[in-house]
Amino acid sequence: RAWVSEIMLQQTQVRTVLAYFDRFIARFPELPALARATEDEVLALWSGLGYYRRARNLHLAARLCLERHEGALPDTLEALTALPGIGRSTAAAILAQAHGQRQAILDGNVRRLLARHLGETGWPGSPAVERRLQTAAEARLPTQRLADYTQALMDFGATLCTPRRPRCGDCPLRSDCHALASDQVERLPARRPAKPLPTRQAHLLVLRDPEGAVLLERREGKGVWQGLWSLPEATDAQAAEHLRIRLGAAPGRALPAFEHAFSHYRLDLHPSLHEVREAKARGEATQRWVGPAHYDSLGLPRPIRRLLESLP
C-alpha cells in the first residue's frame, strides 16, 4: 500500500488519488494479484490519473518481484531502486513508512521546506542543489518514529509550507527559517528555468457504427499514451484523409477542436466523426470496436474519454 500510494502521488494531488487508490487496492489487494493482471486491467483502473508510465512501471515491477523476490516488495534501498519507476526518494518513503527504516525522502514538499528553511536559492532540480538538499535531509533524520517523521514532513509541506500563501504564522520552524527572515518565502524554492512548450497537431478519426461502438486502437511505441486505447490518429489533415480512406470510412464532419497540455508539450486535437454502416473486423489485434458500456474495461486517455462521452 505504501508503494502504490507513493507512485500514485507522484505529480498528483491527494484528493485526486484517493478514489483511484481505493479501487486499485480493492482489485489488487496483494502484489501477486497485480503481477498476474493484464496490462489492460491495470491501465483501466489508472485511466484518468495521467502519467501512465507510472502504471506500466508498477505492473512491471510487480512481475519482477514475483520472479526475483518471491512475490514481495524488497526491503532494501538498492533492491527497490533497481525496480522500474522507483527512484531514491520513493524508495526511502516506502522503507521509512512500511519498515521504519532510517531513510531520507526528498519529494517536492520536502525540497520546498528545506529550500526555504536553509535559504537555498538554486533550483532544487539541479544536481548540485539536489545533493545539498539530500545531505540536509539525511542530517535531520531522527533515530526513532521514522514512519511518523516521514509522513509529518510530507503533510507539513502540503498544509503549512505550501507553494503559495504558506502559513508562516503557524510554522514551528519560523524562528530560524532563512526564507522568512530574508522575506523570500514566496520566491523560494527557485523555479525551474522556463522553456516555451512546443505545440503538436493530431487529427483523430471517430468511426462510429449504428450501435454506437467506436473503433479504438492500442497505442504502441514510446509515446505518452503507450499501451492505452485511443482513436485512429494522423499528424495532419492530408494524412488523416489517407487514413480515412484506408479504414474504409466515408467523409464525415469536423468536431470542435480542443487542446490537451502535457508537462513537456501541448497537443492540438482535431477530431472528425464518421458514421459507418457496420463495424467490420479488420484482423488487427491492436484494433477493437468498443461501445460506451465497455469504456471502463480499457485504459482510455482522459481527453479521449471526454471526447467520446461528448459525441452528439
mmCIF file of C-alpha atoms in Angstrom:
data_model
loop_
_atom_site.group_PDB
_atom_site.id
_atom_site.type_symbol
_atom_site.label_atom_id
_atom_site.label_comp_id
_atom_site.label_asym_id
_atom_site.label_seq_id
_atom_site.Cartn_x
_atom_site.Cartn_y
_atom_site.Cartn_z
ATOM 1 C CA ARG A 1 0.000 0.000 0.000
ATOM 2 C CA ALA A 2 2.833 2.403 0.766
ATOM 3 C CA TRP A 3 4.344 1.623 -2.627
ATOM 4 C CA VAL A 4 1.115 2.088 -4.615
ATOM 5 C CA SER A 5 0.243 5.312 -2.807
ATOM 6 C CA GLU A 6 3.709 6.781 -3.347
ATOM 7 C CA ILE A 7 3.584 6.036 -7.068
ATOM 8 C CA MET A 8 0.075 7.458 -7.450
ATOM 9 C CA LEU A 9 1.012 10.605 -5.540
ATOM 10 C CA GLN A 10 3.889 11.416 -7.862
ATOM 11 C CA GLN A 11 2.805 14.655 -9.579
ATOM 12 C CA THR A 12 -0.808 14.110 -8.477
ATOM 13 C CA GLN A 13 -2.686 15.644 -5.544
ATOM 14 C CA VAL A 14 -4.045 13.563 -2.679
ATOM 15 C CA ARG A 15 -7.684 14.473 -3.290
ATOM 16 C CA THR A 16 -7.402 13.151 -6.849
ATOM 17 C CA VAL A 17 -5.631 9.954 -5.823
ATOM 18 C CA LEU A 18 -7.975 8.833 -3.027
ATOM 19 C CA ALA A 19 -10.687 7.204 -5.130
ATOM 20 C CA TYR A 20 -8.170 5.665 -7.539
ATOM 21 C CA PHE A 21 -6.166 4.186 -4.664
ATOM 22 C CA ASP A 22 -9.215 2.567 -3.067
ATOM 23 C CA ARG A 23 -10.331 0.983 -6.360
ATOM 24 C CA PHE A 24 -6.813 -0.180 -7.185
ATOM 25 C CA ILE A 25 -6.224 -1.831 -3.812
ATOM 26 C CA ALA A 26 -9.688 -3.427 -3.857
ATOM 27 C CA ARG A 27 -8.848 -5.028 -7.207
ATOM 28 C CA PHE A 28 -5.210 -5.854 -6.364
ATOM 29 C CA PRO A 29 -5.022 -6.341 -2.581
ATOM 30 C CA GLU A 30 -1.692 -8.197 -2.790
ATOM 31 C CA LEU A 31 1.341 -7.861 -5.032
ATOM 32 C CA PRO A 32 0.904 -11.222 -6.822
ATOM 33 C CA ALA A 33 -2.609 -10.194 -7.927
ATOM 34 C CA LEU A 34 -1.151 -7.103 -9.575
ATOM 35 C CA ALA A 35 1.659 -9.102 -11.158
ATOM 36 C CA ARG A 36 -0.753 -11.576 -12.746
ATOM 37 C CA ALA A 37 -3.140 -8.927 -14.101
ATOM 38 C CA THR A 38 -3.204 -7.926 -17.740
ATOM 39 C CA GLU A 39 -1.945 -4.525 -18.798
ATOM 40 C CA ASP A 40 -5.478 -3.569 -19.873
ATOM 41 C CA GLU A 41 -6.781 -4.308 -16.368
ATOM 42 C CA VAL A 42 -4.116 -2.122 -14.793
ATOM 43 C CA LEU A 43 -4.481 0.764 -17.231
ATOM 44 C CA ALA A 44 -8.284 0.687 -16.996
ATOM 45 C CA LEU A 45 -8.053 1.315 -13.246
ATOM 46 C CA TRP A 46 -5.461 4.049 -13.870
ATOM 47 C CA SER A 47 -7.438 5.708 -16.670
ATOM 48 C CA GLY A 48 -7.798 9.429 -15.977
ATOM 49 C CA LEU A 49 -4.986 9.591 -13.418
ATOM 50 C CA GLY A 50 -2.427 10.549 -16.055
ATOM 51 C CA TYR A 51 1.317 9.893 -16.350
ATOM 52 C CA TYR A 52 0.551 6.340 -17.459
ATOM 53 C CA ARG A 53 4.168 5.227 -17.401
ATOM 54 C CA ARG A 54 3.724 5.041 -13.621
ATOM 55 C CA ALA A 55 1.080 2.343 -14.051
ATOM 56 C CA ARG A 56 3.152 0.374 -16.548
ATOM 57 C CA ASN A 57 6.193 0.548 -14.284
ATOM 58 C CA LEU A 58 4.097 -0.506 -11.289
ATOM 59 C CA HIS A 59 2.840 -3.512 -13.226
ATOM 60 C CA LEU A 60 6.314 -4.453 -14.478
ATOM 61 C CA ALA A 61 7.839 -4.043 -11.024
ATOM 62 C CA ALA A 62 5.196 -6.364 -9.560
ATOM 63 C CA ARG A 63 6.064 -9.008 -12.148
ATOM 64 C CA LEU A 64 9.767 -8.657 -11.378
ATOM 65 C CA CYS A 65 9.040 -9.043 -7.661
ATOM 66 C CA LEU A 66 7.190 -12.263 -8.432
ATOM 67 C CA GLU A 67 10.211 -13.531 -10.383
ATOM 68 C CA ARG A 68 13.053 -12.273 -8.190
ATOM 69 C CA HIS A 69 11.720 -11.582 -4.694
ATOM 70 C CA GLU A 70 9.228 -14.394 -4.048
ATOM 71 C CA GLY A 71 6.236 -12.142 -4.669
ATOM 72 C CA ALA A 72 7.154 -9.488 -2.103
ATOM 73 C CA LEU A 73 8.449 -5.952 -2.449
ATOM 74 C CA PRO A 74 12.126 -5.921 -1.355
ATOM 75 C CA ASP A 75 13.088 -4.015 1.795
ATOM 76 C CA THR A 76 16.444 -2.517 0.848
ATOM 77 C CA LEU A 77 17.165 0.771 -0.896
ATOM 78 C CA GLU A 78 19.374 -0.895 -3.507
ATOM 79 C CA ALA A 79 16.823 -3.557 -4.446
ATOM 80 C CA LEU A 80 13.913 -1.116 -4.528
ATOM 81 C CA THR A 81 15.657 1.425 -6.746
ATOM 82 C CA ALA A 82 16.539 -1.407 -9.150
ATOM 83 C CA LEU A 83 12.823 -1.785 -9.891
ATOM 84 C CA PRO A 84 11.223 0.333 -12.632
ATOM 85 C CA GLY A 85 9.501 3.512 -11.503
ATOM 86 C CA ILE A 86 11.078 3.646 -8.033
ATOM 87 C CA GLY A 87 13.623 6.415 -7.502
ATOM 88 C CA ARG A 88 15.653 7.095 -4.389
ATOM 89 C CA SER A 89 13.097 9.321 -2.659
ATOM 90 C CA THR A 90 10.184 6.979 -3.399
ATOM 91 C CA ALA A 91 12.201 4.014 -2.140
ATOM 92 C CA ALA A 92 13.085 5.930 1.021
ATOM 93 C CA ALA A 93 9.423 6.788 1.615
ATOM 94 C CA ILE A 94 8.399 3.144 1.236
ATOM 95 C CA LEU A 95 11.131 1.884 3.575
ATOM 96 C CA ALA A 96 10.512 4.543 6.209
ATOM 97 C CA GLN A 97 6.731 4.163 6.258
ATOM 98 C CA ALA A 98 6.428 0.411 5.753
ATOM 99 C CA HIS A 99 9.528 -0.732 7.674
ATOM 100 C CA GLY A 100 10.522 2.200 9.893
ATOM 101 C CA GLN A 101 13.960 2.390 8.289
ATOM 102 C CA ARG A 102 16.135 5.487 8.686
ATOM 103 C CA GLN A 103 15.832 6.808 5.132
ATOM 104 C CA ALA A 104 15.514 10.423 3.974
ATOM 105 C CA ILE A 105 12.820 11.388 1.490
ATOM 106 C CA LEU A 106 13.206 14.300 -0.899
ATOM 107 C CA ASP A 107 9.877 14.750 -2.665
ATOM 108 C CA GLY A 108 8.544 18.111 -3.825
ATOM 109 C CA ASN A 109 7.137 19.041 -0.425
ATOM 110 C CA VAL A 110 10.406 18.296 1.372
ATOM 111 C CA ARG A 111 12.509 20.119 -1.222
ATOM 112 C CA ARG A 112 10.357 23.207 -0.773
ATOM 113 C CA LEU A 113 10.530 23.013 3.028
ATOM 114 C CA LEU A 114 14.312 22.549 3.103
ATOM 115 C CA ALA A 115 14.992 25.188 0.451
ATOM 116 C CA ARG A 116 13.077 27.775 2.471
ATOM 117 C CA HIS A 117 14.434 26.767 5.843
ATOM 118 C CA LEU A 118 18.047 26.726 4.595
ATOM 119 C CA GLY A 119 17.688 29.725 2.290
ATOM 120 C CA GLU A 120 18.739 27.657 -0.739
ATOM 121 C CA THR A 121 18.366 29.946 -3.754
ATOM 122 C CA GLY A 122 19.202 27.426 -6.512
ATOM 123 C CA TRP A 123 16.683 25.393 -8.468
ATOM 124 C CA PRO A 124 16.098 22.128 -6.489
ATOM 125 C CA GLY A 125 16.100 20.089 -9.698
ATOM 126 C CA SER A 126 19.733 20.807 -10.480
ATOM 127 C CA PRO A 127 22.184 18.060 -9.397
ATOM 128 C CA ALA A 128 24.283 20.294 -7.130
ATOM 129 C CA VAL A 129 21.280 21.717 -5.270
ATOM 130 C CA GLU A 130 19.687 18.282 -5.011
ATOM 131 C CA ARG A 131 22.848 16.899 -3.406
ATOM 132 C CA ARG A 132 22.868 19.714 -0.841
ATOM 133 C CA LEU A 133 19.212 19.140 -0.009
ATOM 134 C CA GLN A 134 19.742 15.371 0.240
ATOM 135 C CA THR A 135 22.592 15.924 2.698
ATOM 136 C CA ALA A 136 20.403 18.261 4.743
ATOM 137 C CA ALA A 137 17.517 15.798 4.732
ATOM 138 C CA GLU A 138 19.753 12.967 5.949
ATOM 139 C CA ALA A 139 21.298 15.139 8.688
ATOM 140 C CA ARG A 140 17.842 15.855 10.120
ATOM 141 C CA LEU A 141 16.661 12.251 10.379
ATOM 142 C CA PRO A 142 15.552 11.192 13.861
ATOM 143 C CA THR A 143 16.562 7.886 15.403
ATOM 144 C CA GLN A 144 13.018 6.668 16.034
ATOM 145 C CA ARG A 145 9.453 7.001 14.748
ATOM 146 C CA LEU A 146 10.721 7.222 11.173
ATOM 147 C CA ALA A 147 7.318 6.458 9.666
ATOM 148 C CA ASP A 148 5.688 9.288 11.615
ATOM 149 C CA TYR A 149 8.527 11.680 10.803
ATOM 150 C CA THR A 150 8.346 10.900 7.080
ATOM 151 C CA GLN A 151 4.584 11.369 6.951
ATOM 152 C CA ALA A 152 4.864 14.555 9.014
ATOM 153 C CA LEU A 153 7.339 16.048 6.539
ATOM 154 C CA MET A 154 5.033 15.426 3.611
ATOM 155 C CA ASP A 155 1.998 16.743 5.499
ATOM 156 C CA PHE A 156 3.997 19.785 6.651
ATOM 157 C CA GLY A 157 4.709 20.748 3.061
ATOM 158 C CA ALA A 158 1.156 20.013 1.957
ATOM 159 C CA THR A 159 -0.594 22.001 4.705
ATOM 160 C CA LEU A 160 1.805 24.633 6.125
ATOM 161 C CA CYS A 161 4.816 25.243 3.878
ATOM 162 C CA THR A 162 2.668 25.316 0.770
ATOM 163 C CA PRO A 163 3.766 26.618 -2.652
ATOM 164 C CA ARG A 164 1.501 29.670 -2.380
ATOM 165 C CA ARG A 165 0.341 31.526 0.730
ATOM 166 C CA PRO A 166 2.289 29.381 3.226
ATOM 167 C CA ARG A 167 1.064 29.574 6.810
ATOM 168 C CA CYS A 168 4.261 31.005 8.295
ATOM 169 C CA GLY A 169 2.432 32.268 11.386
ATOM 170 C CA ASP A 170 1.598 28.661 12.362
ATOM 171 C CA CYS A 171 5.021 27.233 11.464
ATOM 172 C CA PRO A 172 7.042 25.680 14.318
ATOM 173 C CA LEU A 173 10.246 26.356 12.345
ATOM 174 C CA ARG A 174 9.681 30.068 11.766
ATOM 175 C CA SER A 175 12.252 31.195 14.364
ATOM 176 C CA ASP A 176 15.217 30.027 12.256
ATOM 177 C CA CYS A 177 13.749 29.957 8.735
ATOM 178 C CA HIS A 178 16.136 31.792 6.403
ATOM 179 C CA ALA A 179 13.456 32.455 3.800
ATOM 180 C CA LEU A 180 11.160 34.079 6.369
ATOM 181 C CA ALA A 181 13.966 36.138 7.880
ATOM 182 C CA SER A 182 15.035 37.446 4.470
ATOM 183 C CA ASP A 183 11.477 37.917 3.137
ATOM 184 C CA GLN A 184 11.982 35.329 0.390
ATOM 185 C CA VAL A 185 9.305 32.798 1.298
ATOM 186 C CA GLU A 186 7.273 33.402 -1.864
ATOM 187 C CA ARG A 187 10.404 33.298 -4.054
ATOM 188 C CA LEU A 188 11.833 30.030 -2.726
ATOM 189 C CA PRO A 189 12.392 27.432 -3.900
ATOM 190 C CA ALA A 190 13.632 28.843 -7.196
ATOM 191 C CA ARG A 191 11.543 27.872 -10.189
ATOM 192 C CA ARG A 192 12.826 25.749 -12.994
ATOM 193 C CA PRO A 193 14.243 27.878 -15.822
ATOM 194 C CA ALA A 194 11.314 28.484 -18.151
ATOM 195 C CA LYS A 195 11.170 26.899 -21.581
ATOM 196 C CA PRO A 196 8.343 27.529 -24.063
ATOM 197 C CA LEU A 197 6.161 24.485 -24.558
ATOM 198 C CA PRO A 198 6.121 23.260 -28.170
ATOM 199 C CA THR A 199 2.753 22.565 -29.796
ATOM 200 C CA ARG A 200 1.940 19.467 -31.808
ATOM 201 C CA GLN A 201 -1.046 18.673 -34.003
ATOM 202 C CA ALA A 202 -3.086 15.483 -34.175
ATOM 203 C CA HIS A 203 -6.169 14.579 -36.227
ATOM 204 C CA LEU A 204 -8.472 11.997 -34.664
ATOM 205 C CA LEU A 205 -10.938 9.856 -36.610
ATOM 206 C CA VAL A 206 -14.060 8.806 -34.715
ATOM 207 C CA LEU A 207 -15.594 5.884 -36.631
ATOM 208 C CA ARG A 208 -18.991 5.037 -35.109
ATOM 209 C CA ASP A 209 -21.329 2.210 -36.083
ATOM 210 C CA PRO A 210 -25.169 2.228 -35.760
ATOM 211 C CA GLU A 211 -24.912 0.619 -32.295
ATOM 212 C CA GLY A 212 -22.727 3.447 -31.002
ATOM 213 C CA ALA A 213 -19.457 1.468 -30.917
ATOM 214 C CA VAL A 214 -16.313 3.310 -31.999
ATOM 215 C CA LEU A 215 -13.092 1.972 -33.471
ATOM 216 C CA LEU A 216 -10.214 2.158 -30.993
ATOM 217 C CA GLU A 217 -6.553 1.320 -31.450
ATOM 218 C CA ARG A 218 -3.971 0.347 -28.864
ATOM 219 C CA ARG A 219 -1.136 2.862 -28.858
ATOM 220 C CA GLU A 220 2.281 1.346 -29.398
ATOM 221 C CA GLY A 221 5.763 2.837 -29.337
ATOM 222 C CA LYS A 222 7.097 5.111 -26.610
ATOM 223 C CA GLY A 223 4.560 7.936 -26.593
ATOM 224 C CA VAL A 224 2.794 9.338 -23.534
ATOM 225 C CA TRP A 225 -0.250 7.126 -24.165
ATOM 226 C CA GLN A 226 1.748 3.950 -24.750
ATOM 227 C CA GLY A 227 -0.386 0.862 -24.164
ATOM 228 C CA LEU A 228 -3.639 2.851 -23.926
ATOM 229 C CA TRP A 229 -6.583 2.644 -26.295
ATOM 230 C CA SER A 230 -7.181 5.712 -28.411
ATOM 231 C CA LEU A 231 -8.700 6.776 -31.730
ATOM 232 C CA PRO A 232 -7.045 6.345 -35.129
ATOM 233 C CA GLU A 233 -4.726 9.337 -35.429
ATOM 234 C CA ALA A 234 -2.837 11.249 -38.117
ATOM 235 C CA THR A 235 -0.379 14.115 -37.916
ATOM 236 C CA ASP A 236 -2.122 16.452 -40.381
ATOM 237 C CA ALA A 237 -5.264 16.840 -42.489
ATOM 238 C CA GLN A 238 -3.786 15.157 -45.563
ATOM 239 C CA ALA A 239 -2.589 12.150 -43.602
ATOM 240 C CA ALA A 240 -5.993 11.985 -41.889
ATOM 241 C CA GLU A 241 -7.696 11.800 -45.299
ATOM 242 C CA HIS A 242 -5.428 8.931 -46.366
ATOM 243 C CA LEU A 243 -6.148 7.178 -43.064
ATOM 244 C CA ARG A 244 -9.906 7.614 -43.552
ATOM 245 C CA ILE A 245 -9.703 6.006 -46.980
ATOM 246 C CA ARG A 246 -7.543 3.159 -45.690
ATOM 247 C CA LEU A 247 -10.069 2.488 -42.916
ATOM 248 C CA GLY A 248 -12.908 2.441 -45.453
ATOM 249 C CA ALA A 249 -14.856 5.272 -43.824
ATOM 250 C CA ALA A 250 -16.988 7.773 -45.715
ATOM 251 C CA PRO A 251 -16.290 11.507 -45.373
ATOM 252 C CA GLY A 252 -17.558 12.808 -42.071
ATOM 253 C CA ARG A 253 -17.874 16.121 -40.278
ATOM 254 C CA ALA A 254 -15.440 18.034 -38.135
ATOM 255 C CA LEU A 255 -15.983 18.131 -34.391
ATOM 256 C CA PRO A 256 -14.798 21.036 -32.211
ATOM 257 C CA ALA A 257 -11.024 21.101 -31.872
ATOM 258 C CA PHE A 258 -9.547 21.158 -28.377
ATOM 259 C CA GLU A 259 -6.183 21.313 -26.629
ATOM 260 C CA HIS A 260 -4.566 18.985 -24.121
ATOM 261 C CA ALA A 261 -1.427 20.022 -22.241
ATOM 262 C CA PHE A 262 1.262 17.591 -21.166
ATOM 263 C CA SER A 263 4.207 18.506 -18.964
ATOM 264 C CA HIS A 264 6.529 18.961 -21.950
ATOM 265 C CA TYR A 265 4.275 19.944 -24.873
ATOM 266 C CA ARG A 266 0.775 20.973 -25.909
ATOM 267 C CA LEU A 267 -1.346 18.853 -28.201
ATOM 268 C CA ASP A 268 -3.939 20.450 -30.504
ATOM 269 C CA LEU A 269 -6.532 17.775 -31.314
ATOM 270 C CA HIS A 270 -8.776 17.960 -34.374
ATOM 271 C CA PRO A 271 -11.449 15.214 -34.289
ATOM 272 C CA SER A 272 -13.874 14.263 -37.033
ATOM 273 C CA LEU A 273 -16.917 11.986 -36.807
ATOM 274 C CA HIS A 274 -17.583 9.313 -39.431
ATOM 275 C CA GLU A 275 -20.740 7.195 -39.245
ATOM 276 C CA VAL A 276 -20.234 3.671 -40.662
ATOM 277 C CA ARG A 277 -22.886 1.125 -41.571
ATOM 278 C CA GLU A 278 -21.252 -1.770 -39.800
ATOM 279 C CA ALA A 279 -18.274 -2.434 -37.552
ATOM 280 C CA LYS A 280 -16.069 -4.540 -39.752
ATOM 281 C CA ALA A 281 -13.347 -6.617 -38.148
ATOM 282 C CA ARG A 282 -10.015 -5.556 -39.584
ATOM 283 C CA GLY A 283 -7.928 -8.510 -38.467
ATOM 284 C CA GLU A 284 -5.632 -6.500 -36.228
ATOM 285 C CA ALA A 285 -5.107 -7.327 -32.563
ATOM 286 C CA THR A 286 -4.463 -3.654 -31.879
ATOM 287 C CA GLN A 287 -7.924 -2.579 -33.102
ATOM 288 C CA ARG A 288 -11.259 -3.047 -31.375
ATOM 289 C CA TRP A 289 -14.828 -1.778 -31.709
ATOM 290 C CA VAL A 290 -15.970 -0.622 -28.283
ATOM 291 C CA GLY A 291 -19.342 0.629 -27.083
ATOM 292 C CA PRO A 292 -19.850 3.185 -24.284
ATOM 293 C CA ALA A 293 -20.755 0.460 -21.787
ATOM 294 C CA HIS A 294 -17.264 -1.007 -22.110
ATOM 295 C CA TYR A 295 -15.136 2.129 -21.795
ATOM 296 C CA ASP A 296 -14.368 1.274 -18.168
ATOM 297 C CA SER A 297 -12.751 -2.012 -19.179
ATOM 298 C CA LEU A 298 -9.983 -0.298 -21.143
ATOM 299 C CA GLY A 299 -7.280 2.224 -20.415
ATOM 300 C CA LEU A 300 -8.506 5.366 -22.165
ATOM 301 C CA PRO A 301 -6.648 8.699 -22.029
ATOM 302 C CA ARG A 302 -8.776 11.260 -20.240
ATOM 303 C CA PRO A 303 -9.173 13.652 -23.223
ATOM 304 C CA ILE A 304 -10.210 10.752 -25.472
ATOM 305 C CA ARG A 305 -12.739 9.568 -22.902
ATOM 306 C CA ARG A 306 -14.174 13.086 -22.633
ATOM 307 C CA LEU A 307 -14.388 13.366 -26.411
ATOM 308 C CA LEU A 308 -16.227 10.059 -26.738
ATOM 309 C CA GLU A 309 -18.653 10.915 -23.952
ATOM 310 C CA SER A 310 -19.439 14.260 -25.604
ATOM 311 C CA LEU A 311 -20.344 12.826 -29.004
ATOM 312 C CA PRO A 312 -23.710 14.027 -30.316
#
